[in-house]
Coordinates of C-alpha atoms in Angstrom, one line a residue:
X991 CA 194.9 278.9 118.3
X992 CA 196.2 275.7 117.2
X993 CA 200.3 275.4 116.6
X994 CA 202.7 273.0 115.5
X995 CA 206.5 273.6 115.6
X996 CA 209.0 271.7 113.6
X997 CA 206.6 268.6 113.6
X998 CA 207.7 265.1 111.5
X999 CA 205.4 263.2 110.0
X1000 CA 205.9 259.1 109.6
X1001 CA 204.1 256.7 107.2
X1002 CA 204.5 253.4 109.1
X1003 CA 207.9 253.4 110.4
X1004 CA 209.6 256.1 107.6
X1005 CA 209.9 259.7 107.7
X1006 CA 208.2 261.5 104.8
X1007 CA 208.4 265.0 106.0
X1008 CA 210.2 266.9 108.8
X1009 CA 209.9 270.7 110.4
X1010 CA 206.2 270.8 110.0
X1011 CA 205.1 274.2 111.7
X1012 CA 201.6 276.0 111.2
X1013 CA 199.3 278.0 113.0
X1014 CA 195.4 278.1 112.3
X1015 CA 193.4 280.7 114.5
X1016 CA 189.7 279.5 116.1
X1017 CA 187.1 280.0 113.0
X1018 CA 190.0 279.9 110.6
X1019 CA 188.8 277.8 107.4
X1020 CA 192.4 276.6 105.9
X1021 CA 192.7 274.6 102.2
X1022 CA 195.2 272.0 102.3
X1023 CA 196.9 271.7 98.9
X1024 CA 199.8 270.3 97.3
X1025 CA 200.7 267.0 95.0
X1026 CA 199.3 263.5 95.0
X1027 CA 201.6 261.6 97.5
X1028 CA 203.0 264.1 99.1
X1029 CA 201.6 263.1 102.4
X1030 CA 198.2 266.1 103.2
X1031 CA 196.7 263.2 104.3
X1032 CA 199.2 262.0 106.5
X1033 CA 199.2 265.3 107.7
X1034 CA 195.7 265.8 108.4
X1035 CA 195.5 263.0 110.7
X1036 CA 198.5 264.0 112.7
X1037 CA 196.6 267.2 113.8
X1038 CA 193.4 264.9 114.1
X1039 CA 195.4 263.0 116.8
X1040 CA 197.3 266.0 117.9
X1041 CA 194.7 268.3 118.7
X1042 CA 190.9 267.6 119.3
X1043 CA 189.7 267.4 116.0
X1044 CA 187.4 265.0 114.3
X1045 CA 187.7 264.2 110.7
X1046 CA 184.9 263.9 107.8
X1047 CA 185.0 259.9 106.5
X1048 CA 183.9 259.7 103.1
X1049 CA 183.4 255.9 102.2
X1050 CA 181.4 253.6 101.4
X1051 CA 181.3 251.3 105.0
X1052 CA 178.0 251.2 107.1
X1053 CA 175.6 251.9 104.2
X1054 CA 173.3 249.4 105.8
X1055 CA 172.8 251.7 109.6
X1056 CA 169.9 254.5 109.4
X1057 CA 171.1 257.7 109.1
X1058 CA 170.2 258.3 113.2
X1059 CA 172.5 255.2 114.0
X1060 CA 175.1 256.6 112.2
X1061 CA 175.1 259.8 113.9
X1062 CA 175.0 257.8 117.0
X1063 CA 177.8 255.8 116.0
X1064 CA 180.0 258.8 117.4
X1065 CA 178.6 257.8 120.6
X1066 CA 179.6 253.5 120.3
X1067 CA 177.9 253.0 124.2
X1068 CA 174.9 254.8 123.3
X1069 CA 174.6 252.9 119.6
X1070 CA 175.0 249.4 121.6
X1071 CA 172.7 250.2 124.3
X1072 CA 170.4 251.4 121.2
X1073 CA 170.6 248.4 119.9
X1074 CA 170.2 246.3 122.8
X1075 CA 166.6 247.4 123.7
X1076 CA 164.5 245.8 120.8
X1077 CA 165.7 242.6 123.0
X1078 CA 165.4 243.5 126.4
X1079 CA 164.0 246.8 127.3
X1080 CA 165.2 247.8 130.5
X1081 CA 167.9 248.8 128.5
X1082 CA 165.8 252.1 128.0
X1083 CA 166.6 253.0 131.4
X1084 CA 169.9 253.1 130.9
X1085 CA 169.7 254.9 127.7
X1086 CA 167.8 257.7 129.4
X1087 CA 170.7 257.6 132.1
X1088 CA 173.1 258.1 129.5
X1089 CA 171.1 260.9 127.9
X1090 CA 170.5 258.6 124.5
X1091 CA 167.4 260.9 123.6
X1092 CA 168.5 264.1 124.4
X1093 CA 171.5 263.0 122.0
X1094 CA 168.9 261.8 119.7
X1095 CA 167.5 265.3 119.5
X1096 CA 170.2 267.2 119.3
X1097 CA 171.0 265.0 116.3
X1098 CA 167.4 265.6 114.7
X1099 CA 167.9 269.1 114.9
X1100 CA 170.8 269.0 113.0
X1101 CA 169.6 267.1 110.6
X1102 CA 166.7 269.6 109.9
X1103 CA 169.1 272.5 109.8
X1104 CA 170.7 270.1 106.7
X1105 CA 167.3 269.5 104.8
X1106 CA 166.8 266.2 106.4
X1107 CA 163.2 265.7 107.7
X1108 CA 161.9 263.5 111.2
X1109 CA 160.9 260.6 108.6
X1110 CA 164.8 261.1 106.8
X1111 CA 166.2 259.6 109.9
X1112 CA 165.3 256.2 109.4
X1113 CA 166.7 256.0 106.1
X1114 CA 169.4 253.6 105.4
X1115 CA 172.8 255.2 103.7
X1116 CA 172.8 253.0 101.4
X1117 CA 169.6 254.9 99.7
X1118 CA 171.5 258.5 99.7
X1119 CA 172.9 260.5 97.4
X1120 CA 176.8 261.0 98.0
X1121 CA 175.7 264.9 98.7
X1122 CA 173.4 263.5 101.8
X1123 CA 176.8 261.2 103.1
X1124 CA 178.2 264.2 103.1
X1125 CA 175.3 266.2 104.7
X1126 CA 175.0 263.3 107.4
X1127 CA 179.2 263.1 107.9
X1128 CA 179.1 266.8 108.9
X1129 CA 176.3 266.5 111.2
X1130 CA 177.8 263.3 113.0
X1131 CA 181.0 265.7 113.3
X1132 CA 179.0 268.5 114.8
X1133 CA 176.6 266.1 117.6
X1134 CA 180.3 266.1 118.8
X1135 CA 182.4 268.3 120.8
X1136 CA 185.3 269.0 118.9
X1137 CA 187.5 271.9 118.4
X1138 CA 188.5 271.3 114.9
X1139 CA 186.5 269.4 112.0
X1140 CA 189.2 268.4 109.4
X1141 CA 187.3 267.4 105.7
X1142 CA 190.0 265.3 103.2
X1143 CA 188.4 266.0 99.8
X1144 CA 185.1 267.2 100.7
X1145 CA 184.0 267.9 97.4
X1146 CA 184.7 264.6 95.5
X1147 CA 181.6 262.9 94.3
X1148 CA 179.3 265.7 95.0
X1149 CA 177.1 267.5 92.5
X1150 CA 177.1 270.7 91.7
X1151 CA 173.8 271.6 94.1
X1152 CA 176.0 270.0 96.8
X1153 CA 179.1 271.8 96.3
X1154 CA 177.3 274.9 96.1
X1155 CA 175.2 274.2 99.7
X1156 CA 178.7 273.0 101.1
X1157 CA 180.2 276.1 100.1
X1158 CA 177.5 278.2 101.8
X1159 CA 177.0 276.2 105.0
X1160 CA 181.3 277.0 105.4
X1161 CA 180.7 280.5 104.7
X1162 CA 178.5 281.1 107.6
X1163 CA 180.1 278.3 109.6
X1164 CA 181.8 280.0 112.7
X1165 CA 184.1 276.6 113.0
X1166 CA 187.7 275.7 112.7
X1167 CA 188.3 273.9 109.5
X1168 CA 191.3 272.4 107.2
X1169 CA 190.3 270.2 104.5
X1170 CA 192.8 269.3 101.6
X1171 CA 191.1 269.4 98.2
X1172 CA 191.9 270.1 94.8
X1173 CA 189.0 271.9 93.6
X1174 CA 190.0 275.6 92.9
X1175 CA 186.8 277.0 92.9
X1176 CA 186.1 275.3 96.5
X1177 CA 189.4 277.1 97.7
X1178 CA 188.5 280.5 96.6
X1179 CA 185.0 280.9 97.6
X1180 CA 185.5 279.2 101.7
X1181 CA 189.6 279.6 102.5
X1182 CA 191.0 282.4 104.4
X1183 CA 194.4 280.9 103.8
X1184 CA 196.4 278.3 102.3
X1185 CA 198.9 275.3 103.7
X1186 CA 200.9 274.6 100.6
X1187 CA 202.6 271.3 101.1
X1188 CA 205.6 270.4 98.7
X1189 CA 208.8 267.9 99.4
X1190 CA 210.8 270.6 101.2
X1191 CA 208.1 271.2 104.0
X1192 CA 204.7 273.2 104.2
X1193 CA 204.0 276.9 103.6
X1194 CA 201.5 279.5 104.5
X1195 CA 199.8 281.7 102.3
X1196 CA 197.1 284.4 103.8
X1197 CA 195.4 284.3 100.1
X1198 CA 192.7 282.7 98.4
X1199 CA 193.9 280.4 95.4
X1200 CA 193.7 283.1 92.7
X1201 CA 195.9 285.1 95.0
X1202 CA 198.1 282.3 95.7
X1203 CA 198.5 281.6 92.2
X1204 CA 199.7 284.7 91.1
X1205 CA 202.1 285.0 93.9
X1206 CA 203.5 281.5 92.6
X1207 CA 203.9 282.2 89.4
X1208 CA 205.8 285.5 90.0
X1209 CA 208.0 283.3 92.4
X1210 CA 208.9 281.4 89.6
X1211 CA 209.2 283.6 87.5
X1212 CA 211.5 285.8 89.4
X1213 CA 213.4 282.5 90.4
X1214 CA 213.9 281.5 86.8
X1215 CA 215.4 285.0 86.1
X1216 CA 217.9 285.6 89.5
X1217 CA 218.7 281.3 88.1
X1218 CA 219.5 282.7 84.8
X1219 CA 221.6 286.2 86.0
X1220 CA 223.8 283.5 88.2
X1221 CA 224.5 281.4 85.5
X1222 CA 225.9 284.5 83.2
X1223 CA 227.7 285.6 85.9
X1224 CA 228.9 282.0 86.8
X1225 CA 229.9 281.6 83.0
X1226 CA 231.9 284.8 82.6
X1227 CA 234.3 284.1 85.7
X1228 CA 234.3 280.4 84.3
X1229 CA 235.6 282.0 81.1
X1230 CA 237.6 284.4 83.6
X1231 CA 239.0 281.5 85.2
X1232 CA 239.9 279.9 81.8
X1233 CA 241.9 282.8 80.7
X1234 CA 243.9 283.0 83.5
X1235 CA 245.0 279.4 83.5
X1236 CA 245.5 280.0 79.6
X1237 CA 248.1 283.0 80.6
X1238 CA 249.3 281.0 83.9
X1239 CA 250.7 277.6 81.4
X1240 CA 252.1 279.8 78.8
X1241 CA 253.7 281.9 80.9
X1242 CA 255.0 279.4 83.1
X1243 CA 255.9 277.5 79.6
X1244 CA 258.3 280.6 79.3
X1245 CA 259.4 281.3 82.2
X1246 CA 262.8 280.6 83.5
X1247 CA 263.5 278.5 86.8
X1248 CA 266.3 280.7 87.6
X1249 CA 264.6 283.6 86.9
X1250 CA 262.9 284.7 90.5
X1251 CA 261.1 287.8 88.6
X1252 CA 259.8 285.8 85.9
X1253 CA 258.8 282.5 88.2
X1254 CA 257.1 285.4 90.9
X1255 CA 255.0 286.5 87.8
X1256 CA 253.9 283.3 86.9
X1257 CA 252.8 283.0 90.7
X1258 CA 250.9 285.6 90.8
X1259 CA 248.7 284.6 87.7
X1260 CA 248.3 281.2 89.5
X1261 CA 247.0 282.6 92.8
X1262 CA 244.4 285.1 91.0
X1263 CA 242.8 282.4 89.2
X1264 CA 243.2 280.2 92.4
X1265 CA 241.1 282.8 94.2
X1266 CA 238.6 283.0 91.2
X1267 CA 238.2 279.6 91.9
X1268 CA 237.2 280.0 95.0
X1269 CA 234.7 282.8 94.8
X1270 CA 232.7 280.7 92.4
X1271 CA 232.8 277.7 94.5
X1272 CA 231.6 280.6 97.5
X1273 CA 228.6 282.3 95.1
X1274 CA 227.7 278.2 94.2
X1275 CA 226.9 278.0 98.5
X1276 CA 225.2 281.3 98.1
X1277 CA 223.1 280.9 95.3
X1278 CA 220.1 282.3 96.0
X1279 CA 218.1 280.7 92.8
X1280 CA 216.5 277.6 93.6
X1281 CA 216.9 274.9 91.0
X1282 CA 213.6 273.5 89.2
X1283 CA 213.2 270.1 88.4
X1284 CA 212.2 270.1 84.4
X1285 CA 209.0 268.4 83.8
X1286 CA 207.1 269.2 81.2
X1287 CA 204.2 271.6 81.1
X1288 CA 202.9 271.5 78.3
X1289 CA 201.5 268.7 76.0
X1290 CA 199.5 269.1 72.6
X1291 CA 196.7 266.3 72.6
X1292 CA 196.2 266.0 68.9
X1293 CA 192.5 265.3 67.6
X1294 CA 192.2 263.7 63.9
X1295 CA 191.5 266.3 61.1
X1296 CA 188.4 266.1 59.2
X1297 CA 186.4 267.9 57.2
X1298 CA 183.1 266.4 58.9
X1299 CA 180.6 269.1 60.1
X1300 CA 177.9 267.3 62.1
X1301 CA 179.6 264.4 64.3
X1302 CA 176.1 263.3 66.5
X1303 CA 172.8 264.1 66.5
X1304 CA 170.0 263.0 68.5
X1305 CA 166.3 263.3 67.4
X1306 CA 163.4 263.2 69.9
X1307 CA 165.5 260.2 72.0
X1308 CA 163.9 258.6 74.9
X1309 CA 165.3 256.5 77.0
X1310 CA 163.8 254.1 79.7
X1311 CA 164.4 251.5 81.8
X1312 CA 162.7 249.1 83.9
X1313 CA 159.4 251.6 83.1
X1314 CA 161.3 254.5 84.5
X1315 CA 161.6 257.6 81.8
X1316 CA 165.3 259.2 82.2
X1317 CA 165.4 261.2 79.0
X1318 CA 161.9 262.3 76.9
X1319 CA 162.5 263.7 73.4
X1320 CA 166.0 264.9 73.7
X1321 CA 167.0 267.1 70.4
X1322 CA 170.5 268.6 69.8
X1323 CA 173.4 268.3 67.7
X1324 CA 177.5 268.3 68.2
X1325 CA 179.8 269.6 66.0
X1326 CA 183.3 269.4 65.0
X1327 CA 186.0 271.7 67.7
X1328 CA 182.9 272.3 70.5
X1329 CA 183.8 271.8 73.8
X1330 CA 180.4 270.7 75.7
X1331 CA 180.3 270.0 79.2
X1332 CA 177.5 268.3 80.9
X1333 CA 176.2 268.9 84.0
X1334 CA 173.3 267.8 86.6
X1335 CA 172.6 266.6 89.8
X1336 CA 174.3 263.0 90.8
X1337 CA 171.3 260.3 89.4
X1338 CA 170.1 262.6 87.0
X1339 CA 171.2 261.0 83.9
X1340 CA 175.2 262.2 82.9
X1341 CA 176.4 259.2 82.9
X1342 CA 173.2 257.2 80.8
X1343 CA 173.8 260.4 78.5
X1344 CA 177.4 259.3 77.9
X1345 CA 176.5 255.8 77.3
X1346 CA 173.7 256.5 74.6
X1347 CA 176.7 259.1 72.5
X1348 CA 179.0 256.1 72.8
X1349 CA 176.0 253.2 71.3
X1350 CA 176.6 251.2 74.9
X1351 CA 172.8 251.2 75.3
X1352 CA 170.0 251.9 72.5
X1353 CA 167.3 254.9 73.0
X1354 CA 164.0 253.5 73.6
X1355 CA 162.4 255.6 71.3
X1356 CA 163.7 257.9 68.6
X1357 CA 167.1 257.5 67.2
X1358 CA 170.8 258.7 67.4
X1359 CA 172.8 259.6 64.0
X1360 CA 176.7 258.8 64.9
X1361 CA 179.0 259.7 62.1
X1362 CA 180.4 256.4 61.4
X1363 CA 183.5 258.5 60.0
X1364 CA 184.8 259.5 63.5
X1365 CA 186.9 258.1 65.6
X1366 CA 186.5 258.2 69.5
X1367 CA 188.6 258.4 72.6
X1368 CA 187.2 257.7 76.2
X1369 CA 188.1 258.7 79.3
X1370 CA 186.1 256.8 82.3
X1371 CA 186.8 256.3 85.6
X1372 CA 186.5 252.7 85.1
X1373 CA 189.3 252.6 83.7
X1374 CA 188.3 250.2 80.8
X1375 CA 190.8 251.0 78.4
X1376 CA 193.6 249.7 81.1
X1377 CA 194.8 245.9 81.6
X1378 CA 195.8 245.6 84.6
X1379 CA 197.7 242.7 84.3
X1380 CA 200.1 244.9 82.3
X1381 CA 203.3 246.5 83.7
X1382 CA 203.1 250.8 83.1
X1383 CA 205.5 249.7 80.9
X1384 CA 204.1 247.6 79.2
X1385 CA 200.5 249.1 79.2
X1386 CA 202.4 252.4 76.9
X1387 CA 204.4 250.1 74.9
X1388 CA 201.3 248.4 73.6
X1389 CA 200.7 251.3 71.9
X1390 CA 201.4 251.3 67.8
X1391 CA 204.7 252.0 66.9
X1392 CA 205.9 252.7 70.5
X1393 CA 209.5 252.3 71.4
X1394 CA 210.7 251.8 75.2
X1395 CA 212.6 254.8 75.1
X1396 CA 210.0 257.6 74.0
X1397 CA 207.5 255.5 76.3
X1398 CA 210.1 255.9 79.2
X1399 CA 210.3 259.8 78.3
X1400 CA 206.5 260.2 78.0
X1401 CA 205.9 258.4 81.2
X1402 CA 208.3 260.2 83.4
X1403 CA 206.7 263.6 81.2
X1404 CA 203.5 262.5 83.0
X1405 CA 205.3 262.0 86.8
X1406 CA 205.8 258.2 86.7
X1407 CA 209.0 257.7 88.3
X1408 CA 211.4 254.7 87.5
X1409 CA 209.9 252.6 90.7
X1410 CA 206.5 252.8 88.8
X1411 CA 207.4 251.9 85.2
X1412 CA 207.5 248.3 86.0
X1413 CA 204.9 248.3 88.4
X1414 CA 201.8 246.5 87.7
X1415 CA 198.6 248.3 86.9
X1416 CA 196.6 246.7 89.1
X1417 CA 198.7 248.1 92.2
X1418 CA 198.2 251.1 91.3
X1419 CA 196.6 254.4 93.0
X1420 CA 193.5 256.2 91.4
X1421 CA 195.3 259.0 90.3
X1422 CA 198.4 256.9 88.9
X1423 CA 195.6 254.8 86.6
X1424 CA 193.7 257.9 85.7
X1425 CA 197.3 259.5 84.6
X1426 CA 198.2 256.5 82.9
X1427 CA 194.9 256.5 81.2
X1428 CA 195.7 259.9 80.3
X1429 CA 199.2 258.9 78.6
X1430 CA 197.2 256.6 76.8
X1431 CA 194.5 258.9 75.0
X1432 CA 197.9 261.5 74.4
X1433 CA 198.7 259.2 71.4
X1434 CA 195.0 257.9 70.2
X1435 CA 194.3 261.3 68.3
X1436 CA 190.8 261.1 68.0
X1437 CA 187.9 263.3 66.6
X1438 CA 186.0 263.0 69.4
X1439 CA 187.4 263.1 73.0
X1440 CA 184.4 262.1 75.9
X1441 CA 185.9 262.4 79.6
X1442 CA 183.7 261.4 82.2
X1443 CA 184.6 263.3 85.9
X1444 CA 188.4 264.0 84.4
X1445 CA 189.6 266.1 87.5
X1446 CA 188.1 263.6 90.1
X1447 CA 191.8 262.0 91.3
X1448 CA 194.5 264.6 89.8
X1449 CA 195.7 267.0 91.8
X1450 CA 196.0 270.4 90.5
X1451 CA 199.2 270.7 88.5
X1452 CA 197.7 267.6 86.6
X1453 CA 194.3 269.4 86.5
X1454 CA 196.3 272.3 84.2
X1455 CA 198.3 269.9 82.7
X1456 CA 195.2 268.5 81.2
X1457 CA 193.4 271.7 80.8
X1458 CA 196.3 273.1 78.6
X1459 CA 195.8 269.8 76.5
X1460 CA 192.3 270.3 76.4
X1461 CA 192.5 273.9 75.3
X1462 CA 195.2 272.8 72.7
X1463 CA 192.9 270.2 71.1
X1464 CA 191.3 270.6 67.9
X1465 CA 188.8 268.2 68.0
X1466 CA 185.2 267.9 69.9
X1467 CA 185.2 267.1 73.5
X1468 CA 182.0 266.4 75.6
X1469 CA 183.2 266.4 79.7
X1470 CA 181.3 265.8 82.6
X1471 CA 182.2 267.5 85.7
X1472 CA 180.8 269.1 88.5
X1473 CA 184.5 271.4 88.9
X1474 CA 183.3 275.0 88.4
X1475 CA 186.7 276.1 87.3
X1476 CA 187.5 273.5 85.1
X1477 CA 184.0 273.6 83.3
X1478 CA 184.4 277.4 83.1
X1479 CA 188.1 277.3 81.6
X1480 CA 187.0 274.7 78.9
X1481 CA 183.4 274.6 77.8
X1482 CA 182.3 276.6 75.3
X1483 CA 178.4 274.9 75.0
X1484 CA 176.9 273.6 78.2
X1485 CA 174.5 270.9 78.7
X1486 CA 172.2 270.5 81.4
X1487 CA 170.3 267.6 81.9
X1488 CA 166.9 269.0 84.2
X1489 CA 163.4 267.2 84.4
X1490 CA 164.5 263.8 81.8
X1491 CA 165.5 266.4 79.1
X1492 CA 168.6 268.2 78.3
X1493 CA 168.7 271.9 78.5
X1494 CA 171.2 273.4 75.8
X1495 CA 172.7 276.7 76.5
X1496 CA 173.1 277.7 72.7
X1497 CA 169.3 277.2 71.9
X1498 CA 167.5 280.7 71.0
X1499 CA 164.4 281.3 70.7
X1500 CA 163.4 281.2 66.6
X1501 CA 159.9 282.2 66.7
X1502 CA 159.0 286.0 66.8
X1503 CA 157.3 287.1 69.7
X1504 CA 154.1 288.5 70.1
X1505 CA 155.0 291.8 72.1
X1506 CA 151.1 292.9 71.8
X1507 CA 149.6 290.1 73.1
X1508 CA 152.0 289.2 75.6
X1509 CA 151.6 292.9 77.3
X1510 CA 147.6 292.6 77.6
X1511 CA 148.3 289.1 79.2
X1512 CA 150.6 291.0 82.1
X1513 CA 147.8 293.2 82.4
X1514 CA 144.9 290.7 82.9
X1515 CA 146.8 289.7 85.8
X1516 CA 145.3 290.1 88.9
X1517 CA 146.8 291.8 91.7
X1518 CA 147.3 290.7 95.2
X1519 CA 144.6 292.7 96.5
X1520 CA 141.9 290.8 93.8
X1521 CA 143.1 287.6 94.7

């Protein structure tokens, strides 16, 4: 069992959360979720120097060691004596003393349990795919003895293949795990609970994220009605309150000071709304509804009307480079209000797809008929459309017809607090520049919206913020993304891009099939036993 009671967690030398308490049992695999900033990460390696607990490194440092010397680099004194024998070789004496290569084969049989092969080792990471960094981070985790693996974002820059092996190797892993992510999919299909992590402390829920979900939302839901039941209550004393002090002045107006009947009266009316008074001040304390900050929810992305059917079509395109074939005769065409995601292993074209749709490179063969008509909107994570010499600020007032105030409003709409506004782009995190970036396609209004890996840096209230946008939006959108739930809640055609071509999931078959033919085929088969 691992525990932690009213635990405080510092950034440098300031306190960002305090009464941190948990428990995870042994083989517990635990999701870690909650808003950009609010310190998972900080979190996660508290318990990695808390406990015993070794933590999955995603980045891109040491690409130029094998993968073997990177599993070694767990063990720096066997690495450096490693590396010391290709210059003086009784240093293999004291590798053998140190048990160098029965670490080396406990490494290697790892590595095959991952797909890796006895030639793999020797490979540089610099040659992988960012599924086999991941593959070779869990297996330098695993040479080692620890009691808790802790994974921030496993599932970022991973394709789909990937994400579904990682999913299945945690299923039937029998280790302790946390990992913070944001991918909801991920969550439901490998967590047996939840940490929710929020500015008033951390909370455990013993439910998968569809689960979790609905629990919230009922939360809220009842919180926003026991809110609104204690504000009618609160305004009928109030109005109470106000009639009393009405009868207590015009009484009192009326009364005579040598009167003791008529100056008791007026007393009387003065202590009742006195003692109103103080019950509402008492049901304030009590209140059991939680105030909600107000930030908007919902946002309508607007696309341009038109009354353009075909936007893009694509007739037998090739593309190559440097003699290597990436796409061979590629047919399809988009249409106005489909929402097509594309999908593939990392390397296997997405993002050369992407490029051809917006004319940044030229097909090699065959051509590409863009509707010069339409207008475009791009969402990369390269930011492009940013300058990041501009303030926030600045960057949403360049926008036509912008005023500071509505850019203000929007901005805070979109969680950029007033510390940000006049912070320069350039400073910024990820997540801020991808939400900016965001802000900044809100008020292009195009016909065609293209997002490239969209969900990569939000976390997940931004991810629904920007699904209900996209599900709002009456244009065309073509999205890449390897998050199952996202691609599932929004696509409506799906592109898969398999052996240089791209397979279309609304493609039928035209031609009528031969039924008669086709059975005496299955029976000229041979059977086993002929073979």
């Amino acid at each position: 069992m691992f525990k932690m009671k009213n635990g405080i967690l510092r950034y440098d030398t300031k306190i960002i959360q305090k009464n941190i308490s948990f428990e995870i049992e042994v083989g517990q695999h635990v999701a870690l979720i909650g808003r950009n900033g609010v310190g998972k990460t900080t979190l996660l390696n508290k318990i990695k120097n808390d406990f015993n607990a070794g933590m999955l490194i995603q980045s891109n440092e040491n690409l130029d060691l094998t993968i073997l010397e990177y599993c070694l680099s767990a063990h720096p004194k066997l690495l450096k004596i490693k590396s010391d024998i290709q210059y003086n070789y009784l240093a293999i004496e004291e590798y053998i003393a140190h048990g160098g290569y029965e670490t080396e084969h406990a490494i290697v049989v790892q590595l095959k349990k991952f797909g890796f092969n006895e030639k793999d080792i020797n490979r540089k990471l610099s040659t992988l795919s960012g599924g086999e960094i991941t593959k070779v981070g869990i297996v330098r985790l695993l040479c080692q003895s620890y009691d808790l693996l802790i994974f921030d974002e496993p599932t970022n820059h991973i394709d789909s293949d990937t994400r579904n092996w990682l999913i299945k190797w945690m299923n039937d892993s029998k280790h302790t795990i946390i990992y913070a992510t944001h991918d909801r999919h991920f969550i439901n299909t490998t967590a047996h609970k939840i940490f929710e992590m929020s500015e008033e402390g951390l909370r455990t829920f013993n439910l998968n994220y569809d689960e979790y979900k609905k629990q919230k939302d009922i939360e809220y839901e009842t919180n926003h009605n026991l809110i609104e039941k204690e504000r009618k209550e609160r305004k009928k004393v109030q109005s109470m309150i106000q009639e009393y002090k009405e009868w207590f002045h015009s009484a009192n107006s009326k009364a005579s000071v040598r009167n003791p009947a008529e100056q008791k009266k007026v007393a009387k009316i003065a202590r009742r709304f006195k003692t109103k008074e103080q019950h509402l001040l008492q049901k304030e304390k009590q209140s059991k509804g939680k105030p909600v900050n107000k930030e908007r929810k919902e946002y309508i992305l607007k696309g341009n009307q038109t009354n353009i059917k075909n936007f893009i079509t694509f007739n037998n395109v090739s593309y190559s480079i440097e003699g290597n074939n990436i796409f061979e005769n590629v047919n399809f065409s988009i249409s106005q209000s489909e929402k097509i995601c594309i999908t593939g292993k990392n390397g296997s074209g997405k993002s050369t797809l992407l490029k051809l749709i917006l004319s940044e490179i030229q097909p090699t063969s065959g051509n590409i008929d863009i509707n010069p008509s339409i207008s475009i909107g791009y969402f990369s994570q390269h930011l492009e459309i940013l300058n990041l010499k501009h303030t926030v600020l600045e960057e949403v007032l360049s926008i036509k017809e912008m005023n500071e105030s509505y850019a203000r409003t929007i901005l805070a709409s979109f969680r950029f607090k007033e510390d940000l506004v006049r912070e320069k782009i350039i400073n910024l995190s990820m997540g801020e520049k991808c939400r900016l970036t965001l802000v900044k396609l809100f008020f292009q209004n195009p016909h065609l919206l293209i997002l490239d890996e969209p969900t990569n840096y939000f976390d997940i209230e931004m991810q629904e913020i920007l699904e209900n946008m996209l599900l709002k939006f009456e244009g065309t959108i073509i999205f890449v993304t390897h998050d199952q739930h996202f691609k599932e809640k929004i696509a409506s055609r799906i592109f898969t891009i398999k052996n240089k071509t791209v397979i279309d999931s609304n493609k039928y078959i035209q031609e009528k099939v031969d039924t008669e033919n086709l059975i005496k085929q299955l029976y000229n088969i041979p059977t086993e036993s002929e073979l």
